[in-house]
Amino acid sequence: MADISFFHNPMSRGQIAHWALHESGVDFDIVPVEWDAKPETLLAANPMGKIPTIVHHTPSRDIAVTEAPAICHYLAVIAPDKGLLPREEESGDYFRWMFFAAGPLEQAIIAKSMGWNVPDGRAGMVGFGSYDLTVATLEDWLATHDYACGTRFTMADVYVGSAVDWGLAFGTLPDRPAFAAYAERLRARDAYRAAKAKDNAAIAEKQNG
Ligand SMILES: N[C@@H](CCC(=O)N[C@@H](CS)C(=O)NCC(=O)O)C(=O)O
């Protein structure tokens, strides 16, 4: 058995963890998940039955990690030689943008996709304030910084970058030059390409029966 079992469906946020697994270089096996037949082992590890979920088989116990950003950071921690963790002076930016993407950005995109509108006068109670403000805030950063931490790729870029990559691909983010340039930098990475090649092949296989 590999060190990590990765519960995955390629048509899902599992793609984020798949890219992170390739960046970290850890040993993993994919456990394929069909939405209408979730394995008991997935539900035991994550009662939400959500993808991505990983289980790290360590000598002392099996450690289940859920939530894509947590999985990304966990993988950076267990593969310290890969340079995916922030240096001390980068950690403010790293955690700021990782949590920004997991909180305000995800909520803003989902709310827009679902047609959920913030009632007039209630933006102050909503973590993302407004979709436009959330998008503009990330755009401002990426217009002047190549990566979440400035000049260097870190694991935060797998998570933030996945939101931008998907947002551009599915039209849930506006096609702004700063987003496009950031996505291009990320799409050139070997780990990104390796993970996406496998996911795209698996999707094609599903679609072709
Ligand atoms: N908060 C979770 C969200 C995960 C999630 O919603 N995954 C979806 C696929 S994109 C899923 O597993 N859906 C299947 C289901 O809920 O049955 C994360 O960030 O990883």
PDB file of C-alpha atoms and ligand atoms in Angstrom:
ATOM      1  CA  MET A   1       0.000   0.000   0.000  1.00  0.00           C
ATOM      2  CA  ALA A   2       1.209   3.515  -0.772  1.00  0.00           C
ATOM      3  CA  ASP A   3       1.788   6.004   2.054  1.00  0.00           C
ATOM      4  CA  ILE A   4      -1.354   7.922   1.085  1.00  0.00           C
ATOM      5  CA  SER A   5      -4.766   6.767  -0.153  1.00  0.00           C
ATOM      6  CA  PHE A   6      -6.321   9.508  -2.286  1.00  0.00           C
ATOM      7  CA  PHE A   7     -10.102   9.323  -2.756  1.00  0.00           C
ATOM      8  CA  HIS A   8     -10.623  10.936  -6.109  1.00  0.00           C
ATOM      9  CA  ASN A   9     -13.044  11.668  -8.877  1.00  0.00           C
ATOM     10  CA  PRO A  10     -11.400  13.637 -11.690  1.00  0.00           C
ATOM     11  CA  MET A  11     -14.517  15.762 -12.276  1.00  0.00           C
ATOM     12  CA  SER A  12     -14.239  17.508  -8.932  1.00  0.00           C
ATOM     13  CA  ARG A  13     -12.155  19.563  -6.542  1.00  0.00           C
ATOM     14  CA  GLY A  14     -10.123  16.372  -6.274  1.00  0.00           C
ATOM     15  CA  GLN A  15      -8.051  17.878  -9.086  1.00  0.00           C
ATOM     16  CA  ILE A  16      -6.656  20.389  -6.598  1.00  0.00           C
ATOM     17  CA  ALA A  17      -5.321  17.654  -4.312  1.00  0.00           C
ATOM     18  CA  HIS A  18      -4.099  15.641  -7.292  1.00  0.00           C
ATOM     19  CA  TRP A  19      -1.927  18.561  -8.411  1.00  0.00           C
ATOM     20  CA  ALA A  20      -0.741  19.061  -4.801  1.00  0.00           C
ATOM     21  CA  LEU A  21       0.167  15.371  -4.548  1.00  0.00           C
ATOM     22  CA  HIS A  22       2.301  15.693  -7.672  1.00  0.00           C
ATOM     23  CA  GLU A  23       3.981  18.858  -6.350  1.00  0.00           C
ATOM     24  CA  SER A  24       4.827  17.138  -3.061  1.00  0.00           C
ATOM     25  CA  GLY A  25       6.165  13.980  -4.669  1.00  0.00           C
ATOM     26  CA  VAL A  26       4.669  11.749  -1.972  1.00  0.00           C
ATOM     27  CA  ASP A  27       3.763   8.150  -2.651  1.00  0.00           C
ATOM     28  CA  PHE A  28      -0.003   7.779  -3.224  1.00  0.00           C
ATOM     29  CA  ASP A  29      -2.637   5.448  -4.599  1.00  0.00           C
ATOM     30  CA  ILE A  30      -5.851   6.738  -6.159  1.00  0.00           C
ATOM     31  CA  VAL A  31      -9.065   5.248  -4.815  1.00  0.00           C
ATOM     32  CA  PRO A  32     -11.621   6.058  -7.557  1.00  0.00           C
ATOM     33  CA  VAL A  33     -14.964   7.346  -6.282  1.00  0.00           C
ATOM     34  CA  GLU A  34     -18.266   7.283  -8.163  1.00  0.00           C
ATOM     35  CA  TRP A  35     -20.827   9.698  -6.716  1.00  0.00           C
ATOM     36  CA  ASP A  36     -23.547   7.058  -6.521  1.00  0.00           C
ATOM     37  CA  ALA A  37     -21.343   4.362  -4.972  1.00  0.00           C
ATOM     38  CA  LYS A  38     -19.045   5.947  -2.422  1.00  0.00           C
ATOM     39  CA  PRO A  39     -16.688   3.435  -0.795  1.00  0.00           C
ATOM     40  CA  GLU A  40     -17.224   2.687   2.900  1.00  0.00           C
ATOM     41  CA  THR A  41     -13.563   3.562   3.458  1.00  0.00           C
ATOM     42  CA  LEU A  42     -14.255   7.088   2.185  1.00  0.00           C
ATOM     43  CA  LEU A  43     -17.282   7.519   4.449  1.00  0.00           C
ATOM     44  CA  ALA A  44     -15.299   6.171   7.414  1.00  0.00           C
ATOM     45  CA  ALA A  45     -12.554   8.725   6.781  1.00  0.00           C
ATOM     46  CA  ASN A  46     -14.904  11.582   5.898  1.00  0.00           C
ATOM     47  CA  PRO A  47     -18.586  11.304   6.854  1.00  0.00           C
ATOM     48  CA  MET A  48     -19.252  14.179   4.428  1.00  0.00           C
ATOM     49  CA  GLY A  49     -18.296  11.773   1.651  1.00  0.00           C
ATOM     50  CA  LYS A  50     -16.544  14.650  -0.087  1.00  0.00           C
ATOM     51  CA  ILE A  51     -13.700  14.632  -2.556  1.00  0.00           C
ATOM     52  CA  PRO A  52     -10.853  15.299  -2.064  1.00  0.00           C
ATOM     53  CA  THR A  53     -10.125  13.200   0.998  1.00  0.00           C
ATOM     54  CA  ILE A  54      -6.760  11.646   1.755  1.00  0.00           C
ATOM     55  CA  VAL A  55      -5.709   9.097   4.357  1.00  0.00           C
ATOM     56  CA  HIS A  56      -2.054   9.147   5.348  1.00  0.00           C
ATOM     57  CA  HIS A  57      -0.996   5.726   6.649  1.00  0.00           C
ATOM     58  CA  THR A  58       1.599   6.490   9.315  1.00  0.00           C
ATOM     59  CA  PRO A  59       3.211   3.998  11.717  1.00  0.00           C
ATOM     60  CA  SER A  60       1.144   5.305  14.644  1.00  0.00           C
ATOM     61  CA  ARG A  61      -2.244   5.785  12.948  1.00  0.00           C
ATOM     62  CA  ASP A  62      -4.148   6.553   9.787  1.00  0.00           C
ATOM     63  CA  ILE A  63      -4.569  10.316   9.469  1.00  0.00           C
ATOM     64  CA  ALA A  64      -7.579  11.478   7.442  1.00  0.00           C
ATOM     65  CA  VAL A  65      -7.320  14.952   5.950  1.00  0.00           C
ATOM     66  CA  THR A  66     -10.273  16.630   4.270  1.00  0.00           C
ATOM     67  CA  GLU A  67     -10.812  20.093   2.698  1.00  0.00           C
ATOM     68  CA  ALA A  68      -8.663  20.862  -0.307  1.00  0.00           C
ATOM     69  CA  PRO A  69      -6.669  23.716   1.263  1.00  0.00           C
ATOM     70  CA  ALA A  70      -5.898  21.632   4.363  1.00  0.00           C
ATOM     71  CA  ILE A  71      -4.761  18.753   2.149  1.00  0.00           C
ATOM     72  CA  CYS A  72      -2.528  21.109   0.170  1.00  0.00           C
ATOM     73  CA  HIS A  73      -0.872  22.492   3.280  1.00  0.00           C
ATOM     74  CA  TYR A  74      -0.565  19.048   4.906  1.00  0.00           C
ATOM     75  CA  LEU A  75       1.242  17.705   1.843  1.00  0.00           C
ATOM     76  CA  ALA A  76       3.621  20.661   1.914  1.00  0.00           C
ATOM     77  CA  VAL A  77       4.358  19.891   5.578  1.00  0.00           C
ATOM     78  CA  ILE A  78       5.120  16.194   5.014  1.00  0.00           C
ATOM     79  CA  ALA A  79       7.352  16.954   2.019  1.00  0.00           C
ATOM     80  CA  PRO A  80       9.500  19.739   3.517  1.00  0.00           C
ATOM     81  CA  ASP A  81      12.343  19.234   1.032  1.00  0.00           C
ATOM     82  CA  LYS A  82      10.136  20.455  -1.847  1.00  0.00           C
ATOM     83  CA  GLY A  83      10.166  24.094  -0.748  1.00  0.00           C
ATOM     84  CA  LEU A  84       6.383  24.378  -0.878  1.00  0.00           C
ATOM     85  CA  LEU A  85       6.016  25.804   2.627  1.00  0.00           C
ATOM     86  CA  PRO A  86       6.374  29.543   3.177  1.00  0.00           C
ATOM     87  CA  ARG A  87       9.541  30.999   4.617  1.00  0.00           C
ATOM     88  CA  GLU A  88       8.874  32.919   7.824  1.00  0.00           C
ATOM     89  CA  GLU A  89       8.681  36.241   6.013  1.00  0.00           C
ATOM     90  CA  GLU A  90       6.279  34.752   3.454  1.00  0.00           C
ATOM     91  CA  SER A  91       3.884  33.104   5.889  1.00  0.00           C
ATOM     92  CA  GLY A  92       1.575  36.121   6.237  1.00  0.00           C
ATOM     93  CA  ASP A  93       0.979  36.206   2.486  1.00  0.00           C
ATOM     94  CA  TYR A  94       0.775  32.416   2.294  1.00  0.00           C
ATOM     95  CA  PHE A  95      -1.941  32.060   4.909  1.00  0.00           C
ATOM     96  CA  ARG A  96      -3.732  35.228   3.873  1.00  0.00           C
ATOM     97  CA  TRP A  97      -4.274  34.053   0.310  1.00  0.00           C
ATOM     98  CA  MET A  98      -4.836  30.417   1.141  1.00  0.00           C
ATOM     99  CA  PHE A  99      -7.641  31.387   3.551  1.00  0.00           C
ATOM    100  CA  PHE A 100      -8.899  34.120   1.230  1.00  0.00           C
ATOM    101  CA  ALA A 101      -9.359  31.530  -1.494  1.00  0.00           C
ATOM    102  CA  ALA A 102     -10.956  28.984   0.867  1.00  0.00           C
ATOM    103  CA  GLY A 103     -13.294  31.554   2.423  1.00  0.00           C
ATOM    104  CA  PRO A 104     -14.302  34.734   0.594  1.00  0.00           C
ATOM    105  CA  LEU A 105     -13.328  33.666  -2.916  1.00  0.00           C
ATOM    106  CA  GLU A 106     -15.004  30.247  -2.777  1.00  0.00           C
ATOM    107  CA  GLN A 107     -18.145  31.740  -1.225  1.00  0.00           C
ATOM    108  CA  ALA A 108     -18.291  34.605  -3.709  1.00  0.00           C
ATOM    109  CA  ILE A 109     -17.936  32.245  -6.676  1.00  0.00           C
ATOM    110  CA  ILE A 110     -20.461  29.724  -5.345  1.00  0.00           C
ATOM    111  CA  ALA A 111     -22.971  32.437  -4.429  1.00  0.00           C
ATOM    112  CA  LYS A 112     -22.718  33.913  -7.928  1.00  0.00           C
ATOM    113  CA  SER A 113     -22.981  30.479  -9.582  1.00  0.00           C
ATOM    114  CA  MET A 114     -26.052  29.612  -7.513  1.00  0.00           C
ATOM    115  CA  GLY A 115     -27.678  32.980  -8.049  1.00  0.00           C
ATOM    116  CA  TRP A 116     -27.633  33.789  -4.336  1.00  0.00           C
ATOM    117  CA  ASN A 117     -27.749  37.540  -3.903  1.00  0.00           C
ATOM    118  CA  VAL A 118     -26.676  39.479  -0.848  1.00  0.00           C
ATOM    119  CA  PRO A 119     -29.641  41.611   0.221  1.00  0.00           C
ATOM    120  CA  ASP A 120     -29.098  45.358  -0.062  1.00  0.00           C
ATOM    121  CA  GLY A 121     -27.346  46.780   2.963  1.00  0.00           C
ATOM    122  CA  ARG A 122     -26.158  43.366   4.252  1.00  0.00           C
ATOM    123  CA  ALA A 123     -22.708  43.154   2.576  1.00  0.00           C
ATOM    124  CA  GLY A 124     -21.070  44.002   5.900  1.00  0.00           C
ATOM    125  CA  MET A 125     -22.352  40.730   7.401  1.00  0.00           C
ATOM    126  CA  VAL A 126     -21.079  38.641   4.516  1.00  0.00           C
ATOM    127  CA  GLY A 127     -17.489  37.415   4.664  1.00  0.00           C
ATOM    128  CA  PHE A 128     -16.853  38.123   1.001  1.00  0.00           C
ATOM    129  CA  GLY A 129     -18.572  41.511   1.063  1.00  0.00           C
ATOM    130  CA  SER A 130     -19.385  41.363  -2.626  1.00  0.00           C
ATOM    131  CA  TYR A 131     -18.268  39.285  -5.601  1.00  0.00           C
ATOM    132  CA  ASP A 132     -16.809  42.345  -7.342  1.00  0.00           C
ATOM    133  CA  LEU A 133     -14.799  43.443  -4.316  1.00  0.00           C
ATOM    134  CA  THR A 134     -13.472  39.915  -3.728  1.00  0.00           C
ATOM    135  CA  VAL A 135     -12.399  39.522  -7.344  1.00  0.00           C
ATOM    136  CA  ALA A 136     -10.835  42.986  -7.475  1.00  0.00           C
ATOM    137  CA  THR A 137      -8.860  42.321  -4.286  1.00  0.00           C
ATOM    138  CA  LEU A 138      -7.254  39.158  -5.684  1.00  0.00           C
ATOM    139  CA  GLU A 139      -6.746  40.803  -9.067  1.00  0.00           C
ATOM    140  CA  ASP A 140      -4.903  43.746  -7.467  1.00  0.00           C
ATOM    141  CA  TRP A 141      -2.516  41.355  -5.729  1.00  0.00           C
ATOM    142  CA  LEU A 142      -1.811  39.263  -8.805  1.00  0.00           C
ATOM    143  CA  ALA A 143      -1.291  42.358 -10.946  1.00  0.00           C
ATOM    144  CA  THR A 144       1.757  43.196  -8.835  1.00  0.00           C
ATOM    145  CA  HIS A 145       2.891  39.773  -7.558  1.00  0.00           C
ATOM    146  CA  ASP A 146       3.684  36.673  -9.600  1.00  0.00           C
ATOM    147  CA  TYR A 147       2.574  34.320  -6.817  1.00  0.00           C
ATOM    148  CA  ALA A 148       0.606  34.293  -3.565  1.00  0.00           C
ATOM    149  CA  CYS A 149       3.874  34.835  -1.676  1.00  0.00           C
ATOM    150  CA  GLY A 150       5.302  37.322  -4.157  1.00  0.00           C
ATOM    151  CA  THR A 151       8.097  36.026  -6.345  1.00  0.00           C
ATOM    152  CA  ARG A 152       8.184  32.345  -5.404  1.00  0.00           C
ATOM    153  CA  PHE A 153       5.765  29.465  -6.008  1.00  0.00           C
ATOM    154  CA  THR A 154       4.451  27.819  -2.828  1.00  0.00           C
ATOM    155  CA  MET A 155       1.658  25.390  -2.037  1.00  0.00           C
ATOM    156  CA  ALA A 156      -0.689  28.368  -1.598  1.00  0.00           C
ATOM    157  CA  ASP A 157      -0.538  28.728  -5.379  1.00  0.00           C
ATOM    158  CA  VAL A 158      -1.939  25.239  -5.897  1.00  0.00           C
ATOM    159  CA  TYR A 159      -5.059  26.244  -4.003  1.00  0.00           C
ATOM    160  CA  VAL A 160      -5.378  29.882  -5.072  1.00  0.00           C
ATOM    161  CA  GLY A 161      -4.258  28.959  -8.576  1.00  0.00           C
ATOM    162  CA  SER A 162      -6.827  26.197  -8.878  1.00  0.00           C
ATOM    163  CA  ALA A 163      -9.571  28.713  -8.122  1.00  0.00           C
ATOM    164  CA  VAL A 164      -8.220  31.039 -10.809  1.00  0.00           C
ATOM    165  CA  ASP A 165      -7.600  28.223 -13.307  1.00  0.00           C
ATOM    166  CA  TRP A 166     -11.114  26.816 -12.853  1.00  0.00           C
ATOM    167  CA  GLY A 167     -12.655  30.262 -12.668  1.00  0.00           C
ATOM    168  CA  LEU A 168     -11.226  31.183 -16.065  1.00  0.00           C
ATOM    169  CA  ALA A 169     -12.062  27.805 -17.594  1.00  0.00           C
ATOM    170  CA  PHE A 170     -15.680  27.842 -16.424  1.00  0.00           C
ATOM    171  CA  GLY A 171     -16.306  31.584 -16.611  1.00  0.00           C
ATOM    172  CA  THR A 172     -16.903  32.013 -12.892  1.00  0.00           C
ATOM    173  CA  LEU A 173     -14.077  34.571 -12.766  1.00  0.00           C
ATOM    174  CA  PRO A 174     -13.691  37.425 -15.247  1.00  0.00           C
ATOM    175  CA  ASP A 175     -10.951  37.035 -17.848  1.00  0.00           C
ATOM    176  CA  ARG A 176      -8.599  39.709 -16.504  1.00  0.00           C
ATOM    177  CA  PRO A 177      -4.934  39.921 -17.649  1.00  0.00           C
ATOM    178  CA  ALA A 178      -3.563  39.353 -14.131  1.00  0.00           C
ATOM    179  CA  PHE A 179      -5.593  36.144 -13.746  1.00  0.00           C
ATOM    180  CA  ALA A 180      -4.637  34.893 -17.212  1.00  0.00           C
ATOM    181  CA  ALA A 181      -0.918  35.540 -16.651  1.00  0.00           C
ATOM    182  CA  TYR A 182      -1.015  33.809 -13.244  1.00  0.00           C
ATOM    183  CA  ALA A 183      -2.819  30.800 -14.702  1.00  0.00           C
ATOM    184  CA  GLU A 184      -0.263  30.570 -17.516  1.00  0.00           C
ATOM    185  CA  ARG A 185       2.620  30.512 -15.012  1.00  0.00           C
ATOM    186  CA  LEU A 186       0.964  27.687 -13.112  1.00  0.00           C
ATOM    187  CA  ARG A 187      -0.053  25.672 -16.173  1.00  0.00           C
ATOM    188  CA  ALA A 188       3.625  25.516 -17.194  1.00  0.00           C
ATOM    189  CA  ARG A 189       4.577  23.537 -14.074  1.00  0.00           C
ATOM    190  CA  ASP A 190       5.529  19.884 -14.514  1.00  0.00           C
ATOM    191  CA  ALA A 191       3.403  18.760 -11.554  1.00  0.00           C
ATOM    192  CA  TYR A 192       0.352  20.639 -12.871  1.00  0.00           C
ATOM    193  CA  ARG A 193       0.769  19.089 -16.300  1.00  0.00           C
ATOM    194  CA  ALA A 194       1.295  15.577 -14.949  1.00  0.00           C
ATOM    195  CA  ALA A 195      -1.795  15.710 -12.733  1.00  0.00           C
ATOM    196  CA  LYS A 196      -4.013  17.306 -15.390  1.00  0.00           C
ATOM    197  CA  ALA A 197      -2.889  14.821 -18.050  1.00  0.00           C
ATOM    198  CA  LYS A 198      -4.052  11.962 -15.813  1.00  0.00           C
ATOM    199  CA  ASP A 199      -7.299  13.709 -14.868  1.00  0.00           C
ATOM    200  CA  ASN A 200      -8.122  14.606 -18.454  1.00  0.00           C
ATOM    201  CA  ALA A 201      -7.407  11.043 -19.596  1.00  0.00           C
ATOM    202  CA  ALA A 202      -9.655   9.663 -16.839  1.00  0.00           C
ATOM    203  CA  ILE A 203     -12.435  12.110 -17.772  1.00  0.00           C
ATOM    204  CA  ALA A 204     -12.153  11.171 -21.459  1.00  0.00           C
ATOM    205  CA  GLU A 205     -12.328   7.492 -20.543  1.00  0.00           C
ATOM    206  CA  LYS A 206     -15.483   8.064 -18.467  1.00  0.00           C
ATOM    207  CA  GLN A 207     -17.105  10.070 -21.249  1.00  0.00           C
ATOM    208  CA  ASN A 208     -16.282   7.482 -23.885  1.00  0.00           C
ATOM    209  CA  GLY A 209     -17.787   4.760 -21.735  1.00  0.00           C
TER     210      GLY A 209
HETATM  211  N1  LIG B   1     -14.915  22.015   1.360  1.00  0.00           N
HETATM  212  C1  LIG B   1     -14.542  20.929   0.481  1.00  0.00           C
HETATM  213  C2  LIG B   1     -15.513  20.817  -0.660  1.00  0.00           C
HETATM  214  C3  LIG B   1     -15.408  19.491  -1.351  1.00  0.00           C
HETATM  215  C4  LIG B   1     -16.572  19.240  -2.290  1.00  0.00           C
HETATM  216  O1  LIG B   1     -17.631  19.873  -2.185  1.00  0.00           O
HETATM  217  N2  LIG B   1     -16.372  18.290  -3.204  1.00  0.00           N
HETATM  218  C5  LIG B   1     -17.413  17.907  -4.102  1.00  0.00           C
HETATM  219  C6  LIG B   1     -16.874  17.746  -5.525  1.00  0.00           C
HETATM  220  S1  LIG B   1     -16.182  19.248  -6.162  1.00  0.00           S
HETATM  221  C7  LIG B   1     -17.997  16.545  -3.735  1.00  0.00           C
HETATM  222  O2  LIG B   1     -17.313  15.708  -3.181  1.00  0.00           O
HETATM  223  N3  LIG B   1     -19.250  16.327  -4.098  1.00  0.00           N
HETATM  224  C8  LIG B   1     -19.886  15.043  -3.981  1.00  0.00           C
HETATM  225  C9  LIG B   1     -20.874  14.975  -2.876  1.00  0.00           C
HETATM  226  O3  LIG B   1     -20.970  15.890  -2.056  1.00  0.00           O
HETATM  227  O4  LIG B   1     -21.566  13.959  -2.828  1.00  0.00           O
HETATM  228  C10 LIG B   1     -13.104  21.131  -0.016  1.00  0.00           C
HETATM  229  O5  LIG B   1     -12.668  22.275  -0.096  1.00  0.00           O
HETATM  230  O6  LIG B   1     -12.418  20.152  -0.309  1.00  0.00           O
END
